[in-house]
PDB file of C-alpha atoms in Angstrom:
ATOM      1  CA  ALA L 204     -16.960 -16.173 -18.852  1.00 60.00           C
ATOM      2  CA  LEU L 205     -16.959 -15.217 -15.165  1.00 64.00           C
ATOM      3  CA  SER L 206     -15.411 -18.522 -14.160  1.00 71.00           C
ATOM      4  CA  ARG L 207     -12.633 -18.175 -16.749  1.00 72.00           C
ATOM      5  CA  SER L 208     -11.889 -14.622 -15.671  1.00 73.00           C
ATOM      6  CA  LEU L 209     -11.715 -15.584 -11.996  1.00 78.00           C
ATOM      7  CA  ASP L 210      -9.510 -18.583 -12.749  1.00 79.00           C
ATOM      8  CA  MET L 211      -7.095 -16.352 -14.633  1.00 80.00           C
ATOM      9  CA  MET L 212      -7.115 -13.848 -11.771  1.00 84.00           C
ATOM     10  CA  LYS L 213      -6.427 -16.633  -9.283  1.00 85.00           C
ATOM     11  CA  MET L 214      -3.244 -17.571 -11.146  1.00 86.00           C
ATOM     12  CA  PHE L 215      -1.753 -14.241 -10.089  1.00 88.00           C
ATOM     13  CA  LEU L 216      -3.330 -13.937  -6.639  1.00 90.00           C
ATOM     14  CA  VAL L 217      -2.920 -17.514  -5.396  1.00 88.00           C
ATOM     15  CA  ARG L 218      -0.341 -16.397  -2.808  1.00 89.00           C
ATOM     16  CA  CYS L 219      -2.867 -14.173  -1.007  1.00 93.00           C
ATOM     17  CA  PRO L 220      -6.299 -15.784  -0.432  1.00 92.00           C
ATOM     18  CA  ALA L 221      -7.753 -12.646   1.196  1.00 94.00           C
ATOM     19  CA  CYS L 222      -6.999 -10.518  -1.866  1.00 94.00           C
ATOM     20  CA  MET L 223      -8.535 -13.091  -4.204  1.00 93.00           C
ATOM     21  CA  ARG L 224     -11.624 -13.385  -2.052  1.00 93.00           C
ATOM     22  CA  ASN L 225     -12.089  -9.594  -1.899  1.00 95.00           C
ATOM     23  CA  LEU L 226     -11.629  -9.010  -5.632  1.00 93.00           C
ATOM     24  CA  ARG L 227     -14.061 -11.810  -6.422  1.00 92.00           C
ATOM     25  CA  ILE L 228     -16.915 -10.201  -4.455  1.00 94.00           C
ATOM     26  CA  PRO L 229     -17.971  -7.478  -6.954  1.00 93.00           C
ATOM     27  CA  PHE L 230     -17.916  -9.874  -9.915  1.00 90.00           C
ATOM     28  CA  CYS L 231     -19.972 -12.499  -8.093  1.00 91.00           C
ATOM     29  CA  TYR L 232     -22.550  -9.938  -6.955  1.00 93.00           C
ATOM     30  CA  MET L 233     -22.701  -8.451 -10.449  1.00 91.00           C
ATOM     31  CA  THR L 234     -23.488 -11.874 -11.904  1.00 89.00           C
ATOM     32  CA  CYS L 235     -25.537 -13.657  -9.261  1.00 89.00           C
ATOM     33  CA  SER L 236     -27.020 -11.226  -6.728  1.00 92.00           C
ATOM     34  CA  PRO L 237     -30.844 -11.009  -6.592  1.00 93.00           C
ATOM     35  CA  GLN L 238     -30.388  -7.338  -5.596  1.00 93.00           C
ATOM     36  CA  GLN L 239     -28.592  -6.339  -8.802  1.00 92.00           C
ATOM     37  CA  THR L 240     -30.941  -3.423  -9.402  1.00 92.00           C
ATOM     38  CA  ASP L 241     -29.681  -1.799  -6.188  1.00 94.00           C
ATOM     39  CA  PHE L 242     -26.211  -1.156  -7.596  1.00 94.00           C
ATOM     40  CA  LEU L 243     -26.285  -1.952 -11.350  1.00 95.00           C
ATOM     41  CA  VAL L 244     -27.672   0.349 -14.051  1.00 93.00           C
ATOM     42  CA  PRO L 245     -27.598  -0.721 -17.746  1.00 91.00           C
ATOM     43  CA  VAL L 246     -26.257   2.007 -20.026  1.00 90.00           C
ATOM     44  CA  ASN L 247     -26.176   0.403 -23.486  1.00 89.00           C
ATOM     45  CA  HIS L 248     -27.657  -2.774 -24.924  1.00 83.00           C
ATOM     46  CA  VAL L 249     -28.055  -4.572 -28.240  1.00 84.00           C
ATOM     47  CA  PRO L 250     -30.673  -7.054 -29.501  1.00 81.00           C
ATOM     48  CA  ALA L 251     -29.826 -10.673 -28.760  1.00 75.00           C
ATOM     49  CA  THR L 252     -28.859 -12.657 -31.840  1.00 73.00           C
ATOM     50  CA  HIS L 253     -28.942 -16.121 -30.284  1.00 67.00           C
ATOM     51  CA  THR L 254     -31.955 -18.162 -31.440  1.00 56.00           C
ATOM     52  CA  LEU L 255     -33.026 -19.032 -27.910  1.00 56.00           C
ATOM     53  CA  LYS L 256     -32.832 -15.406 -26.771  1.00 63.00           C
ATOM     54  CA  LYS L 257     -34.529 -13.603 -29.631  1.00 63.00           C
ATOM     55  CA  GLY L 258     -36.589 -10.705 -28.376  1.00 68.00           C
ATOM     56  CA  HIS L 259     -34.202 -10.132 -25.470  1.00 78.00           C
ATOM     57  CA  LYS L 260     -31.510  -7.477 -25.185  1.00 80.00           C
ATOM     58  CA  LEU L 261     -27.885  -7.962 -24.208  1.00 81.00           C
ATOM     59  CA  VAL L 262     -26.257  -5.351 -21.992  1.00 84.00           C
ATOM     60  CA  THR L 263     -22.935  -4.139 -23.389  1.00 86.00           C
ATOM     61  CA  ASP L 264     -22.247  -1.262 -21.014  1.00 91.00           C
ATOM     62  CA  MET L 265     -23.375  -0.620 -17.452  1.00 92.00           C
ATOM     63  CA  LYS L 266     -22.708   1.423 -14.333  1.00 95.00           C
ATOM     64  CA  PHE L 267     -21.698  -0.424 -11.175  1.00 95.00           C
ATOM     65  CA  TYR L 268     -22.042   1.540  -7.935  1.00 96.00           C
ATOM     66  CA  LEU L 269     -19.528   0.615  -5.228  1.00 96.00           C
ATOM     67  CA  SER L 270     -18.732   1.925  -1.768  1.00 95.00           C
ATOM     68  CA  LYS L 271     -15.438   3.828  -1.940  1.00 95.00           C
ATOM     69  CA  ASP L 272     -14.477   2.480   1.479  1.00 95.00           C
ATOM     70  CA  PHE L 273     -14.949  -1.085   0.226  1.00 96.00           C
ATOM     71  CA  VAL L 274     -12.900  -0.377  -2.910  1.00 96.00           C
ATOM     72  CA  ASP L 275     -10.040   1.109  -0.885  1.00 96.00           C
ATOM     73  CA  LYS L 276      -9.975  -1.872   1.467  1.00 96.00           C
ATOM     74  CA  VAL L 277      -9.974  -4.345  -1.420  1.00 96.00           C
ATOM     75  CA  TYR L 278      -7.005  -2.541  -2.935  1.00 96.00           C
ATOM     76  CA  ALA L 279      -5.198  -2.439   0.429  1.00 96.00           C
ATOM     77  CA  SER L 280      -5.488  -6.231   0.695  1.00 95.00           C
ATOM     78  CA  CYS L 281      -3.984  -6.695  -2.789  1.00 95.00           C
ATOM     79  CA  ARG L 282      -1.502  -3.834  -3.027  1.00 94.00           C
ATOM     80  CA  ASP L 283       1.632  -5.810  -2.099  1.00 94.00           C
ATOM     81  CA  VAL L 284       0.805  -9.188  -3.678  1.00 95.00           C
ATOM     82  CA  VAL L 285       3.646 -10.524  -5.836  1.00 93.00           C
ATOM     83  CA  SER L 286       3.053 -12.647  -8.928  1.00 87.00           C
ATOM     84  CA  PRO L 287       4.725 -16.072  -8.558  1.00 81.00           C
ATOM     85  CA  SER L 288       5.621 -16.137 -12.265  1.00 80.00           C
ATOM     86  CA  THR L 289       7.152 -12.664 -12.653  1.00 81.00           C
ATOM     87  CA  ASN L 290       8.142 -11.877  -9.055  1.00 85.00           C
ATOM     88  CA  ASP L 291       6.695  -8.384  -9.579  1.00 90.00           C
ATOM     89  CA  ARG L 292       3.714  -6.779  -7.878  1.00 93.00           C
ATOM     90  CA  VAL L 293       0.452  -7.955  -9.417  1.00 92.00           C
ATOM     91  CA  MET L 294      -0.948  -4.424  -9.377  1.00 93.00           C
ATOM     92  CA  GLY L 295       1.511  -3.635 -12.153  1.00 91.00           C
ATOM     93  CA  LEU L 296      -0.607  -5.894 -14.377  1.00 89.00           C
ATOM     94  CA  PHE L 297      -4.030  -5.152 -12.921  1.00 91.00           C
ATOM     95  CA  CYS L 298      -3.700  -1.360 -13.100  1.00 92.00           C
ATOM     96  CA  GLY L 299      -2.743  -1.061 -16.751  1.00 90.00           C
ATOM     97  CA  ASP L 300      -0.665   1.985 -17.677  1.00 91.00           C
ATOM     98  CA  TRP L 301      -0.743   3.286 -14.109  1.00 93.00           C
ATOM     99  CA  GLY L 302       1.551   0.487 -12.968  1.00 92.00           C
ATOM    100  CA  ALA L 303       1.991  -0.692  -9.395  1.00 93.00           C
ATOM    101  CA  ALA L 304       3.558   2.540  -8.121  1.00 93.00           C
ATOM    102  CA  ARG L 305       0.620   4.786  -9.115  1.00 95.00           C
ATOM    103  CA  CYS L 306      -2.192   2.287  -8.689  1.00 95.00           C
ATOM    104  CA  THR L 307      -5.164   3.046  -6.425  1.00 96.00           C
ATOM    105  CA  GLY L 308      -8.396   1.258  -5.645  1.00 96.00           C
ATOM    106  CA  GLU L 309     -10.326   3.266  -8.219  1.00 96.00           C
ATOM    107  CA  ARG L 310      -7.677   2.842 -10.911  1.00 96.00           C
ATOM    108  CA  LEU L 311      -7.621  -0.889 -10.255  1.00 95.00           C
ATOM    109  CA  PHE L 312     -11.362  -1.303 -10.805  1.00 95.00           C
ATOM    110  CA  ASN L 313     -11.399   1.149 -13.715  1.00 95.00           C
ATOM    111  CA  TYR L 314      -8.874  -1.011 -15.550  1.00 94.00           C
ATOM    112  CA  LEU L 315     -10.612  -4.290 -14.709  1.00 91.00           C
ATOM    113  CA  GLY L 316     -13.915  -2.956 -16.041  1.00 91.00           C
ATOM    114  CA  ASN L 317     -12.617  -1.214 -19.173  1.00 90.00           C
ATOM    115  CA  PHE L 318     -13.496  -3.385 -22.162  1.00 86.00           C
ATOM    116  CA  GLU L 319     -11.197  -1.473 -24.527  1.00 87.00           C
ATOM    117  CA  VAL L 320      -7.979  -2.051 -22.551  1.00 86.00           C
ATOM    118  CA  ASN L 321      -8.892  -5.242 -20.686  1.00 83.00           C
ATOM    119  CA  GLY L 322     -10.166  -7.859 -23.083  1.00 75.00           C
ATOM    120  CA  HIS L 323     -10.989 -10.283 -20.280  1.00 76.00           C
ATOM    121  CA  THR L 324     -14.085  -8.375 -19.142  1.00 80.00           C
ATOM    122  CA  PRO L 325     -17.210  -9.517 -21.047  1.00 78.00           C
ATOM    123  CA  ILE L 326     -18.844  -6.062 -20.990  1.00 85.00           C
ATOM    124  CA  ASN L 327     -17.772  -2.507 -20.300  1.00 91.00           C
ATOM    125  CA  ILE L 328     -18.251  -1.641 -16.623  1.00 92.00           C
ATOM    126  CA  GLN L 329     -18.330   2.003 -15.558  1.00 94.00           C
ATOM    127  CA  TYR L 330     -17.547   1.823 -11.851  1.00 95.00           C
ATOM    128  CA  GLN L 331     -19.019   4.605  -9.739  1.00 95.00           C
ATOM    129  CA  TYR L 332     -17.489   5.212  -6.296  1.00 95.00           C
ATOM    130  CA  LEU L 333     -19.650   6.645  -3.541  1.00 93.00           C
ATOM    131  CA  LYS L 334     -18.472   7.697  -0.083  1.00 89.00           C
ATOM    132  CA  ASP L 335     -21.882   7.370   1.535  1.00 80.00           C
ATOM    133  CA  LEU L 336     -25.557   6.863   0.749  1.00 78.00           C
ATOM    134  CA  GLU L 337     -26.170  10.606   0.563  1.00 77.00           C
ATOM    135  CA  GLU L 338     -24.217  10.689  -2.708  1.00 79.00           C
ATOM    136  CA  SER L 339     -26.274   7.878  -4.228  1.00 83.00           C
ATOM    137  CA  PRO L 340     -28.715   8.562  -7.056  1.00 87.00           C
ATOM    138  CA  GLU L 341     -32.328   7.822  -6.215  1.00 87.00           C
ATOM    139  CA  GLY L 342     -32.949   4.104  -5.827  1.00 88.00           C
ATOM    140  CA  ILE L 343     -29.246   3.209  -5.753  1.00 92.00           C
ATOM    141  CA  ILE L 344     -27.561   1.406  -2.848  1.00 93.00           C
ATOM    142  CA  PRO L 345     -23.831   0.986  -3.569  1.00 94.00           C
ATOM    143  CA  LEU L 346     -22.387  -2.459  -3.003  1.00 95.00           C
ATOM    144  CA  ASN L 347     -20.565  -2.448   0.314  1.00 94.00           C
ATOM    145  CA  GLN L 348     -19.282  -5.765   1.598  1.00 94.00           C
ATOM    146  CA  THR L 349     -16.654  -6.654   4.199  1.00 94.00           C
ATOM    147  CA  ALA L 350     -13.155  -6.795   2.724  1.00 94.00           C
ATOM    148  CA  GLN L 351     -10.906  -9.224   4.591  1.00 93.00           C
ATOM    149  CA  PRO L 352      -7.547  -7.710   5.665  1.00 94.00           C
ATOM    150  CA  CYS L 353      -4.654  -9.603   4.111  1.00 94.00           C
ATOM    151  CA  ASN L 354      -2.976 -10.282   7.466  1.00 93.00           C
ATOM    152  CA  LEU L 355      -5.954 -12.245   8.831  1.00 91.00           C
ATOM    153  CA  GLU L 356      -6.658 -15.902   8.156  1.00 89.00           C
ATOM    154  CA  LEU L 357      -9.609 -17.016   6.072  1.00 84.00           C
ATOM    155  CA  GLU L 358     -11.482 -20.181   6.902  1.00 82.00           C
ATOM    156  CA  GLY L 359      -9.563 -23.029   5.319  1.00 80.00           C
ATOM    157  CA  SER L 360      -6.532 -20.932   4.375  1.00 84.00           C
ATOM    158  CA  ILE L 361      -3.689 -19.041   5.985  1.00 86.00           C
ATOM    159  CA  ALA L 362      -3.046 -15.317   6.090  1.00 90.00           C
ATOM    160  CA  CYS L 363      -1.016 -13.730   3.311  1.00 92.00           C
ATOM    161  CA  SER L 364       2.720 -13.790   3.943  1.00 92.00           C
ATOM    162  CA  CYS L 365       4.906 -10.793   4.702  1.00 93.00           C
ATOM    163  CA  ALA L 366       6.144 -10.840   1.095  1.00 92.00           C
ATOM    164  CA  ASP L 367       2.577 -10.237  -0.165  1.00 93.00           C
ATOM    165  CA  CYS L 368       1.093  -8.262   2.711  1.00 93.00           C
ATOM    166  CA  GLN L 369       2.954  -5.556   4.582  1.00 92.00           C
ATOM    167  CA  SER L 370       0.538  -5.868   7.509  1.00 91.00           C
ATOM    168  CA  SER L 371       1.725  -9.460   8.042  1.00 92.00           C
ATOM    169  CA  CYS L 372       5.326  -8.390   8.612  1.00 92.00           C
ATOM    170  CA  PRO L 373       6.533  -8.441  12.246  1.00 87.00           C
ATOM    171  CA  VAL L 374       6.756  -5.077  13.935  1.00 81.00           C
ATOM    172  CA  ILE L 375      10.306  -4.182  14.961  1.00 76.00           C
ATOM    173  CA  PRO L 376      10.178  -2.607  18.426  1.00 72.00           C
ATOM    174  CA  ASP L 377      11.424   0.945  18.694  1.00 64.00           C
ATOM    175  CA  THR L 378      14.218   0.952  21.277  1.00 61.00           C
ATOM    176  CA  TRP L 379      14.730   4.703  21.162  1.00 58.00           C
ATOM    177  CA  ASP L 380      13.782   6.162  24.527  1.00 57.00           C
ATOM    178  CA  ALA L 381      11.862   9.363  24.629  1.00 57.00           C
ATOM    179  CA  PRO L 382      14.038  12.267  25.788  1.00 62.00           C
ATOM    180  CA  GLY L 383      13.747  13.104  29.463  1.00 63.00           C
ATOM    181  CA  LYS L 384      14.515  16.382  31.197  1.00 71.00           C
ATOM    182  CA  PRO L 385      17.262  18.468  29.546  1.00 74.00           C
ATOM    183  CA  TRP L 386      20.777  18.173  31.028  1.00 73.00           C
ATOM    184  CA  ILE L 387      21.693  21.502  32.595  1.00 79.00           C
ATOM    185  CA  MET L 388      25.149  22.532  33.888  1.00 74.00           C
ATOM    186  CA  PHE L 389      25.731  25.960  35.426  1.00 75.00           C
ATOM    187  CA  GLY L 390      22.467  27.111  33.935  1.00 75.00           C
ATOM    188  CA  TYR L 391      23.447  26.118  30.373  1.00 76.00           C
ATOM    189  CA  ASP L 392      22.968  23.109  28.139  1.00 80.00           C
ATOM    190  CA  GLY L 393      24.975  20.282  29.703  1.00 75.00           C
ATOM    191  CA  LEU L 394      26.338  18.917  26.433  1.00 78.00           C
ATOM    192  CA  ALA L 395      27.564  22.333  25.303  1.00 82.00           C
ATOM    193  CA  VAL L 396      29.231  22.978  28.677  1.00 79.00           C
ATOM    194  CA  ALA L 397      30.891  19.545  28.636  1.00 82.00           C
ATOM    195  CA  MET L 398      32.239  20.125  25.120  1.00 86.00           C
ATOM    196  CA  ALA L 399      33.550  23.566  26.109  1.00 84.00           C
ATOM    197  CA  LEU L 400      35.287  22.181  29.211  1.00 85.00           C
ATOM    198  CA  THR L 401      36.822  19.395  27.141  1.00 89.00           C
ATOM    199  CA  ALA L 402      38.158  21.940  24.639  1.00 88.00           C
ATOM    200  CA  VAL L 403      39.641  24.058  27.453  1.00 85.00           C
ATOM    201  CA  LEU L 404      41.299  21.040  29.090  1.00 87.00           C
ATOM    202  CA  CYS L 405      42.769  19.934  25.765  1.00 87.00           C
ATOM    203  CA  SER L 406      44.097  23.452  25.117  1.00 86.00           C
ATOM    204  CA  VAL L 407      45.637  23.740  28.598  1.00 84.00           C
ATOM    205  CA  SER L 408      47.203  20.290  28.285  1.00 85.00           C
ATOM    206  CA  PHE L 409      48.691  21.221  24.924  1.00 82.00           C
ATOM    207  CA  LEU L 410      50.153  24.476  26.302  1.00 84.00           C
ATOM    208  CA  VAL L 411      51.645  22.746  29.355  1.00 81.00           C
ATOM    209  CA  ILE L 412      53.255  20.049  27.219  1.00 83.00           C
ATOM    210  CA  PHE L 413      54.523  22.647  24.759  1.00 77.00           C
ATOM    211  CA  ALA L 414      56.037  24.789  27.536  1.00 78.00           C
ATOM    212  CA  TYR L 415      57.665  21.766  29.158  1.00 77.00           C
ATOM    213  CA  CYS L 416      59.197  20.592  25.888  1.00 80.00           C
ATOM    214  CA  HIS L 417      60.383  24.112  25.045  1.00 71.00           C
ATOM    215  CA  LYS L 418      62.030  24.573  28.449  1.00 74.00           C
ATOM    216  CA  ARG L 419      63.666  21.148  28.255  1.00 70.00           C
ATOM    217  CA  ASN L 420      64.969  21.923  24.778  1.00 70.00           C
ATOM    218  CA  LYS L 421      66.563  25.183  26.023  1.00 65.00           C
ATOM    219  CA  ARG L 422      68.375  23.327  28.823  1.00 62.00           C
ATOM    220  CA  TYR L 423      69.632  20.728  26.356  1.00 55.00           C
ATOM    221  CA  THR L 424      70.904  23.480  24.053  1.00 61.00           C
ATOM    222  CA  ALA L 425      72.726  25.238  26.931  1.00 54.00           C
ATOM    223  CA  VAL L 426      74.515  22.023  27.948  1.00 50.00           C
ATOM    224  CA  MET L 427      75.629  21.463  24.371  1.00 54.00           C
ATOM    225  CA  VAL L 428      77.079  25.007  24.189  1.00 51.00           C
ATOM    226  CA  GLU L 429      79.081  24.521  27.374  1.00 53.00           C
TER     227      GLU L 429
END
């Protein structure tokens, strides 16, 4: 069941190896870690019906304690990944009704672990997010692994592209220079003084041209009368 779920997840995340690797961590630790009791707590179980497992109980619902910092970093590595089949952000599928725009790390894991809305999870997983060990119930150590940033290369694979990882996009240099000392003219703001002088010069030029044309027109009229 785990292998099928991861294979299906990989179909959508194949363009960003770091995201796939990070999302796979909790599921692998939940299934295979010898320290499961540190971060997993069964909530509900039913008697096993399989002949070879009679007398055992099957867990149907459990709590999974995760470091909130780890969850946020996993989401950050997957946030911008685009599905090759739909050309839309994968988080629109992985976050359920929240969609890509309102998705967060906690909402992502809540959807992935909710058996009622996500039929691909074999059991219902109640994710619990802890900021530090002080918040942990007695005997609980939340799972906290290293989440690979999407703009860094993994061994045997390349970093996620700019289309799937904003951190991989080249930084456009800011050519705007920081303002220096203010420009002062005659004790006032230089730009304001320059604009005022320009307005005065334009007004004077207009008046001179107007007076010249008016005087010339009067002379022309006098000659015509004579």
